[in-house]
CSV table of C-alpha atoms in Angstrom, one decimal:
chain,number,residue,atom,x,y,z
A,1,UNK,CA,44.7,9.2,-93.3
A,2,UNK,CA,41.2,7.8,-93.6
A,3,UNK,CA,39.5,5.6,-90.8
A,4,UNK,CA,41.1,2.8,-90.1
A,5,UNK,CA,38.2,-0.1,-90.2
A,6,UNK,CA,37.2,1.3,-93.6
A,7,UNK,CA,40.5,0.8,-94.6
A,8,UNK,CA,40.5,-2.5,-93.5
A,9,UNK,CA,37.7,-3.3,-94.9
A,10,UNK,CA,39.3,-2.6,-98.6
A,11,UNK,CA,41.9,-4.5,-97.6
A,12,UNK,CA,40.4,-7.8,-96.5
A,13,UNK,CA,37.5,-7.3,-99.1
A,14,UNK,CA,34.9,-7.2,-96.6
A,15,UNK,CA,31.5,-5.7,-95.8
A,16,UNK,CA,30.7,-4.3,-92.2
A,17,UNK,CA,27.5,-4.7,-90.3
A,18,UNK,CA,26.7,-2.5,-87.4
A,19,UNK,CA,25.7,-4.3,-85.1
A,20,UNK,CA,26.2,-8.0,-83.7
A,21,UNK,CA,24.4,-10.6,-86.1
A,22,UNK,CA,21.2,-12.2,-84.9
A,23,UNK,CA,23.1,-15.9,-84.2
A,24,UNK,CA,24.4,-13.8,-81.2
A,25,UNK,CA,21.8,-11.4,-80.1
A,26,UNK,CA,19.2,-14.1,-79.8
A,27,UNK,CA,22.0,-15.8,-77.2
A,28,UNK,CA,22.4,-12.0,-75.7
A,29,UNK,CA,19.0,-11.9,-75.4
A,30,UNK,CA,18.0,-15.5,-74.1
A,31,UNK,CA,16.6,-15.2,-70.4
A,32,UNK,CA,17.1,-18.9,-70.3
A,33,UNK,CA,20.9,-18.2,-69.9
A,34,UNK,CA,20.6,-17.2,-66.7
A,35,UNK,CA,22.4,-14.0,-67.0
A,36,UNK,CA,20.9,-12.3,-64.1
A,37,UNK,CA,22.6,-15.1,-62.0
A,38,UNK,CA,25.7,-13.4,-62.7
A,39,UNK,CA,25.4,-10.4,-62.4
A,40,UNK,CA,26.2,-9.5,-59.0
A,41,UNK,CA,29.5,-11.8,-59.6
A,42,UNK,CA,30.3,-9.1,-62.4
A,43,UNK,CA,29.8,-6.8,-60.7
A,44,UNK,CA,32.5,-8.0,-58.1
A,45,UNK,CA,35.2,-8.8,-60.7
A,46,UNK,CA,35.1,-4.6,-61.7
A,47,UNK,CA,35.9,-4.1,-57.9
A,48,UNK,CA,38.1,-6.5,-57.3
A,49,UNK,CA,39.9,-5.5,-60.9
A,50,UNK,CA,40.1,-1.5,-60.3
A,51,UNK,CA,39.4,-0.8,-56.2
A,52,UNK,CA,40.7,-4.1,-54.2
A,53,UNK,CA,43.8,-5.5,-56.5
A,54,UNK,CA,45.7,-2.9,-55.4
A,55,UNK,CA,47.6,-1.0,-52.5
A,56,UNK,CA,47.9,2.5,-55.3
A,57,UNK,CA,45.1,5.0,-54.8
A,58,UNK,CA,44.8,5.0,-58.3
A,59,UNK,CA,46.0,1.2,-59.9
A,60,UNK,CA,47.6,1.7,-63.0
A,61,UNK,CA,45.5,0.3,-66.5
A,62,UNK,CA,48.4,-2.6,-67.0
A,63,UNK,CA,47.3,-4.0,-64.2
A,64,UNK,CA,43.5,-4.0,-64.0
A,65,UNK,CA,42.4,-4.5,-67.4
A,66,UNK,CA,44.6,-8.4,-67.7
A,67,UNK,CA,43.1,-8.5,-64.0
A,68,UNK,CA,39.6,-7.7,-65.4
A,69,UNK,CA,39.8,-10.0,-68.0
A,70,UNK,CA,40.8,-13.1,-66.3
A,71,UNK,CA,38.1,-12.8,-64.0
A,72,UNK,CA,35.6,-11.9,-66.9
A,73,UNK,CA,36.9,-15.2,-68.4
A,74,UNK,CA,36.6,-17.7,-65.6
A,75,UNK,CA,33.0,-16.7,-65.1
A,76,UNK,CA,32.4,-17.9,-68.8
A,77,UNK,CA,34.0,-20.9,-67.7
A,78,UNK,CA,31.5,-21.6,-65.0
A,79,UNK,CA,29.3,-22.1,-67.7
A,80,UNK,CA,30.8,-25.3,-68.8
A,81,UNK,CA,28.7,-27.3,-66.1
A,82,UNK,CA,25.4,-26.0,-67.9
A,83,UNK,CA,27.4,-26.9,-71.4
A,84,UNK,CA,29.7,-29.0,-70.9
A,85,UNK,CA,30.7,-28.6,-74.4
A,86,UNK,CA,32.7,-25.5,-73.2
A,87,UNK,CA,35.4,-27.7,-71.5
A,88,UNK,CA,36.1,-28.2,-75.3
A,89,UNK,CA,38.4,-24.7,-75.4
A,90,UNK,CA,41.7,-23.8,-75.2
A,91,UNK,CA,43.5,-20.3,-74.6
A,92,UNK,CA,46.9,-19.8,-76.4
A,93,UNK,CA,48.2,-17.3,-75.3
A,94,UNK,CA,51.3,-15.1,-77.6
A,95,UNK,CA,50.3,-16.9,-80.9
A,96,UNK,CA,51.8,-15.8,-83.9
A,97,UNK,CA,49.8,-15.8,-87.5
A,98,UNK,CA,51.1,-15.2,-90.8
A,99,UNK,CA,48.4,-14.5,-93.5
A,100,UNK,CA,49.5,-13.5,-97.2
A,101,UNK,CA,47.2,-12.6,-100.1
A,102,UNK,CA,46.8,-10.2,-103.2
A,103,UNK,CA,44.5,-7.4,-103.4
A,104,UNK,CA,44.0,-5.8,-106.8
A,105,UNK,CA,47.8,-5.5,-107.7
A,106,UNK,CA,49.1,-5.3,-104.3
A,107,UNK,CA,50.6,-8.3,-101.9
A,108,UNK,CA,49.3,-8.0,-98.5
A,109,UNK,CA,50.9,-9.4,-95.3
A,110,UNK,CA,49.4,-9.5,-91.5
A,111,UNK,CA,51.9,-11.0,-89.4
A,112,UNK,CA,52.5,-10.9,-85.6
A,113,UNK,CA,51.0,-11.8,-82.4
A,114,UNK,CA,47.4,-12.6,-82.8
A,115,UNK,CA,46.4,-11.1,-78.6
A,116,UNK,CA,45.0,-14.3,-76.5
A,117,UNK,CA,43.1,-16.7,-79.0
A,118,UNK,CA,40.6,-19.3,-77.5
A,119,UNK,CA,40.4,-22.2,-80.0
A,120,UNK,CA,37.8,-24.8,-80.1
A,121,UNK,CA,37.7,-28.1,-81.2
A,122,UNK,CA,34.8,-27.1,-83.3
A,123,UNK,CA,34.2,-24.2,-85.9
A,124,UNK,CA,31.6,-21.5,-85.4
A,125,UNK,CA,28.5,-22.1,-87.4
A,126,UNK,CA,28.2,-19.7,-90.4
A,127,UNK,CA,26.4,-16.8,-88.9
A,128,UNK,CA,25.0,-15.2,-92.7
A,129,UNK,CA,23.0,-17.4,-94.6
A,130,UNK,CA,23.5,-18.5,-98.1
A,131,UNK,CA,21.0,-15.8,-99.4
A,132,UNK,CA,22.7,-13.0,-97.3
A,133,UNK,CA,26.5,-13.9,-98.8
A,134,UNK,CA,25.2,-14.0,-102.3
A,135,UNK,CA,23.7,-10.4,-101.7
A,136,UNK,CA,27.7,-9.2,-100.6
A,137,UNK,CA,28.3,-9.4,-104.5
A,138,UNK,CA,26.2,-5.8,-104.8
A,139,UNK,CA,27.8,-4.4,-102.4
A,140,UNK,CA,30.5,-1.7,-104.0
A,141,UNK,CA,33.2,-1.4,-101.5
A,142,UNK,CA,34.4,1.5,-101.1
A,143,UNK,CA,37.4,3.5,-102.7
A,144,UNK,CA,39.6,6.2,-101.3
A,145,UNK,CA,41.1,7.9,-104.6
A,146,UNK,CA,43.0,9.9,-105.2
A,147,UNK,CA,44.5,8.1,-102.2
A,148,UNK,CA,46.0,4.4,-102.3
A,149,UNK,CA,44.0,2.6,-99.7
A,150,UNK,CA,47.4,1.2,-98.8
A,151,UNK,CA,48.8,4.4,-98.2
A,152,UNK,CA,50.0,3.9,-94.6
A,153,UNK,CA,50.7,0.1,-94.3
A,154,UNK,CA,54.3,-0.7,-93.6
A,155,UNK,CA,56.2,-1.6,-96.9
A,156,UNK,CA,58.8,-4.8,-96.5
A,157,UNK,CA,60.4,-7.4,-99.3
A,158,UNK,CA,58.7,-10.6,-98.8
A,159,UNK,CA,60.9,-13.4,-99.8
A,160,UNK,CA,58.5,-16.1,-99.0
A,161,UNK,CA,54.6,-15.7,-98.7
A,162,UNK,CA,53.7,-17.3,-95.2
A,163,UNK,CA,50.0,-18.4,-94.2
A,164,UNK,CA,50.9,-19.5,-91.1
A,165,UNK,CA,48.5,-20.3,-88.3
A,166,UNK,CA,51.4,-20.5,-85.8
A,167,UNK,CA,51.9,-23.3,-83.3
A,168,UNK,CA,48.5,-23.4,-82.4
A,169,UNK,CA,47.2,-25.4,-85.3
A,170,UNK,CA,49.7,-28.1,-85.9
A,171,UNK,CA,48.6,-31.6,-86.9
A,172,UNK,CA,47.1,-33.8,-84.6
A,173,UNK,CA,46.3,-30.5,-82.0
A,174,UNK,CA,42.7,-31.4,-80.8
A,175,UNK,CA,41.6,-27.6,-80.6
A,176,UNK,CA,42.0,-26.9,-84.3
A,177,UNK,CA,39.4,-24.1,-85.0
A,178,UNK,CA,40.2,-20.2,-84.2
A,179,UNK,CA,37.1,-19.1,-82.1
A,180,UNK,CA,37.4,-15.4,-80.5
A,181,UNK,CA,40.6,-13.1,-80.3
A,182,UNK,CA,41.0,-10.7,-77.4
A,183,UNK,CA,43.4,-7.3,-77.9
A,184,UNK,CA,43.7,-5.5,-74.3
A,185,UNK,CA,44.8,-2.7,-74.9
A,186,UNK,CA,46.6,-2.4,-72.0
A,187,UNK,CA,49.0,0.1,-72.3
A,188,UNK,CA,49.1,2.7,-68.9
A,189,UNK,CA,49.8,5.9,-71.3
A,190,UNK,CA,47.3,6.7,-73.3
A,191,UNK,CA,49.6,7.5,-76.1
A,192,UNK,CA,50.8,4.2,-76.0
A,193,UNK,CA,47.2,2.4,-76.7
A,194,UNK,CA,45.5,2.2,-79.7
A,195,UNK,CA,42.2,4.4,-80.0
A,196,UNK,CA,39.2,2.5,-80.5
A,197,UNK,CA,39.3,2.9,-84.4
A,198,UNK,CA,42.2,1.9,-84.3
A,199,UNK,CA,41.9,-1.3,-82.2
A,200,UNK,CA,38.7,-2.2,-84.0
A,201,UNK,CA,40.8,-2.2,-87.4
A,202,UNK,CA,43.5,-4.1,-85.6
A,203,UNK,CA,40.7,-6.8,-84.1
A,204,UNK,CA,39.3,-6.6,-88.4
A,205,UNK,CA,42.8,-7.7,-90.0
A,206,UNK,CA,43.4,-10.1,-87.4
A,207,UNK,CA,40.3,-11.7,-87.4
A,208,UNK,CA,40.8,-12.3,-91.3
A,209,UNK,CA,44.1,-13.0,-91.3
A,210,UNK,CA,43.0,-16.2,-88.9
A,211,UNK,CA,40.3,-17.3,-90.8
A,212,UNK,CA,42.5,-16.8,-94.1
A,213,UNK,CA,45.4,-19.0,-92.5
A,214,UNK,CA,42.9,-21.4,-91.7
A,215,UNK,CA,41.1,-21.4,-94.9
A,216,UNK,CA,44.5,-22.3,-96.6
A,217,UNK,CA,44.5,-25.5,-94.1
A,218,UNK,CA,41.6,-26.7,-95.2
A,219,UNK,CA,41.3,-25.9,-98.7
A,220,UNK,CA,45.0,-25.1,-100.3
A,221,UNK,CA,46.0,-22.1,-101.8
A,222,UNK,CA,44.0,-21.7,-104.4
A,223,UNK,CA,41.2,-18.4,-104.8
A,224,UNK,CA,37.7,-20.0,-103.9
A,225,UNK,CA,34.2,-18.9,-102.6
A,226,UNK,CA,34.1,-21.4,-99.4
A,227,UNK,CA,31.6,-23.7,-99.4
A,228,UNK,CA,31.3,-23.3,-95.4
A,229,UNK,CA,32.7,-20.4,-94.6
A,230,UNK,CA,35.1,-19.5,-91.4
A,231,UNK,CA,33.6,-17.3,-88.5
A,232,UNK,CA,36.3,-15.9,-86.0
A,233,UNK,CA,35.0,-13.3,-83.3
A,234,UNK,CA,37.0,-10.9,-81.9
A,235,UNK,CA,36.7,-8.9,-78.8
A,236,UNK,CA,39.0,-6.3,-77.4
A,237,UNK,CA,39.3,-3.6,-74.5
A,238,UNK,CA,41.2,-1.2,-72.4
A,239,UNK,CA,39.4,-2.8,-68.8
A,240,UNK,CA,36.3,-0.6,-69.3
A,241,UNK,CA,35.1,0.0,-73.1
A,242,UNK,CA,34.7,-3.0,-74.9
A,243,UNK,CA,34.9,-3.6,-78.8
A,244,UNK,CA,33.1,-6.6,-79.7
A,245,UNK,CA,33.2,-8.3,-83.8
A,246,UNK,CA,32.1,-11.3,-85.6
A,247,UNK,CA,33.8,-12.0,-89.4
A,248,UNK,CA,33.1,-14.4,-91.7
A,249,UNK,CA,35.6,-15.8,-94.2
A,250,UNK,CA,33.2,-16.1,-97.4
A,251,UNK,CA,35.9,-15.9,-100.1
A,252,UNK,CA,39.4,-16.2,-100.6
A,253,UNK,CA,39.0,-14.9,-104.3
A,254,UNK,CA,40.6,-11.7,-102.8
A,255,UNK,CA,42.1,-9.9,-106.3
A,256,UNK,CA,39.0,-8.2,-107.3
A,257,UNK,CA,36.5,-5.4,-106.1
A,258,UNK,CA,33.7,-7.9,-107.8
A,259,UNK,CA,31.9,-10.9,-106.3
A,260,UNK,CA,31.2,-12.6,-103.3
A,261,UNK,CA,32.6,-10.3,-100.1
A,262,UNK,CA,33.6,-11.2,-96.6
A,263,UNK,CA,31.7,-10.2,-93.7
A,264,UNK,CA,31.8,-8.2,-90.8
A,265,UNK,CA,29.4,-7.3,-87.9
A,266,UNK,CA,30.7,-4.6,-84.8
A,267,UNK,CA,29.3,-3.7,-82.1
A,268,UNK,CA,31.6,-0.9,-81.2
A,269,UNK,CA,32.5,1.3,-78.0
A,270,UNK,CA,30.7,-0.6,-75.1
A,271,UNK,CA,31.2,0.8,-72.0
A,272,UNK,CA,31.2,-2.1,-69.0
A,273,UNK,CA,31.4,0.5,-66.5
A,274,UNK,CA,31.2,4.9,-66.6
A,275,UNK,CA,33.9,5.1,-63.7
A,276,UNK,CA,35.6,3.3,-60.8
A,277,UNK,CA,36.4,6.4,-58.2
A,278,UNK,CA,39.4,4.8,-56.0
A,279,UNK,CA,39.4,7.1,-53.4
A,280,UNK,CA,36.2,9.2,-52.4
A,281,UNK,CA,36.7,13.4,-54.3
A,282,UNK,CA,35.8,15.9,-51.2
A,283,UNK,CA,35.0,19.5,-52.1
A,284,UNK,CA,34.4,21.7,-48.9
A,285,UNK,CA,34.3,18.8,-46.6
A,286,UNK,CA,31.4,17.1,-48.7
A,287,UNK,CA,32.0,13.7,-50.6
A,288,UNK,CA,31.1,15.0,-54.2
A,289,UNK,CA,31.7,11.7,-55.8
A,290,UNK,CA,31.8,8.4,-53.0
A,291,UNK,CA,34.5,5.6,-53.9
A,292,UNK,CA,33.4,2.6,-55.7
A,293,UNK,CA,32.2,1.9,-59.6
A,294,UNK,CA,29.3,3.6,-61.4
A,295,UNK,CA,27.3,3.3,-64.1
A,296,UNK,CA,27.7,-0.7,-64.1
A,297,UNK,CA,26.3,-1.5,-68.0
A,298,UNK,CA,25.8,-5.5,-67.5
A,299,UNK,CA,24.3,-5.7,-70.9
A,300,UNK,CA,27.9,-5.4,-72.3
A,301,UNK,CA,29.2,-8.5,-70.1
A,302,UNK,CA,26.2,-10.3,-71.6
A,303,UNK,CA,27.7,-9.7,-75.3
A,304,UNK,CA,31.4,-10.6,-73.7
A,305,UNK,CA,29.4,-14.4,-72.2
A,306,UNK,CA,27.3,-14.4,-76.0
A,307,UNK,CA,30.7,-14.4,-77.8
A,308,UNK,CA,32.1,-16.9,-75.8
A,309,UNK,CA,29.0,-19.3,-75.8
A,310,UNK,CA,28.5,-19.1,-79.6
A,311,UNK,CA,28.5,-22.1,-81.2
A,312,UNK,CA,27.7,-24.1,-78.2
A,313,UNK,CA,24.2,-22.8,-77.1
């Protein structure tokens, strides 16, 4: 079986970026934000999360990565006295979506739980320009014949074609727009997680199938290039290697290869931290690798704060 983001791509008609798109590296890279400030408090969360949140020598990945993301989370918050803009957010947590469309002669479904979604009572600013969307209609997507590109999706009868944005979005609910998804990937046995690919496929289709529901909301059913299209970000992790993704809904003229294509930008495999050593290794009566974390990579908290300020700095 092929990759699975390349697959996804196909499948939500969308072009990938490497990379995150400058509307968030200029925020990443903004000394103004004070980012230095906290650092240190970071820095604190990754011990707290794998050394001092637990009585096991060696605490289990189901524990510290929610723990790690809580903590990563309410120091975003903090930032809602510098922008108090901020305090317009909302976490939902165990939200359910329900996206349908058509792709070439094939109906497509992504249904389930959509991880932790922050909505906003605003929408994220188109990140592409007008110029750059237009360009998307050049750009040949890629085909995997002889093989189906839906060769290993899950086949079911649907009797009704949901686009659901589950109970998140229901009329009159202030914090209406789909900001950022976040997948932990959770799972103590390794078996049990999904792989990076495989998670950033996951964050890809989910992503979509947000900004697809939410399109229908606005616009009704019918296929159209949007005249402001939807931007959901999506970050997900396993407590130390962080996935981070920005997609923008640009079409939901989905049939054809031709046209006007979505967009995607990742910024893929971002280590927070290299290791967390519980208890100190001893080789010969000499301490060959000291307790504590190292390798502490603050850049990639700086991308996890840049998602979750987008659209308000």
């Amino acid at each position: 079986v092929f990759p699975g983001v390349r697959q996804a791509q196909w499948l939500t008609k969308t072009k990938l970026v490497e990379g995150l798109p400058p509307a968030v590296q200029g925020i990443v890279d903004n000394p103004a934000l004070g980012f230095q400030e906290l650092e240190e408090r970071v820095k604190r969360v990754v011990f707290h999360a794998r050394l001092w949140d637990t009585a096991e020598a060696a605490p289990r990945r189901e524990k510290y990565c929610p723990v790690l993301f809580e903590n990563l989370i309410h120091i975003c918050r903090l930032m809602s006295g510098k922008y108090p803009s901020l305090s317009k957010r909302m976490l939902a947590r165990n939200c359910r979506i329900a996206a349908t469309w058509e792709r070439e002669s094939v109906l497509l479904q992504v249904r389930g739980l959509s991880g932790i979604l922050m909505n906003s009572m605003t929408s994220i600013p188109p990140v592409a320009s007008k110029e750059e969307i237009l360009a998307t209609k050049e750009h040949v997507l890629e085909t995997f014949y002889p093989i189906a590109p839906t060769i290993d999706l899950q086949e079911v009868n649907v009797y009704k074609e949901l686009n659901d944005t589950g109970q998140c979005f229901r009329d009159g609910y202030p914090y209406s727009h789909p900001h950022t998804l976040f997948f932990l990937e959770s799972a103590n046995v390794r078996t049990d997680r999904f792989r990076p690919e495989q998670l950033r496929a996951k964050m890809l289709m989910f992503a979509f199938g947000n900004a697809l529901a939410k399109a229908r909301v606005l616009h009704g059913n019918d296929p159209k290039v949007l005249e402001q299209p939807i931007v959901v970000q999506s970050i997900g992790t396993d407590g130390q290697l962080f996935q981070f993704m920005v997609f923008q809904l640009n079409t939901t003229d989905l049939v054809s290869n031709d046209g006007i294509k979505n967009l995607v930008w990742i910024d893929s495999d971002q280590n927070l931290y290299e290791r967390a050593q519980c208890v100190p290794e001893i080789k010969k009566r000499v301490v060959t690798k000291p307790a504590g974390i190292s390798g502490f990579q603050p850049d990639t908290f700086k991308k996890f704060l840049a998602l979750y300020l987008h659209g308000t700095v």
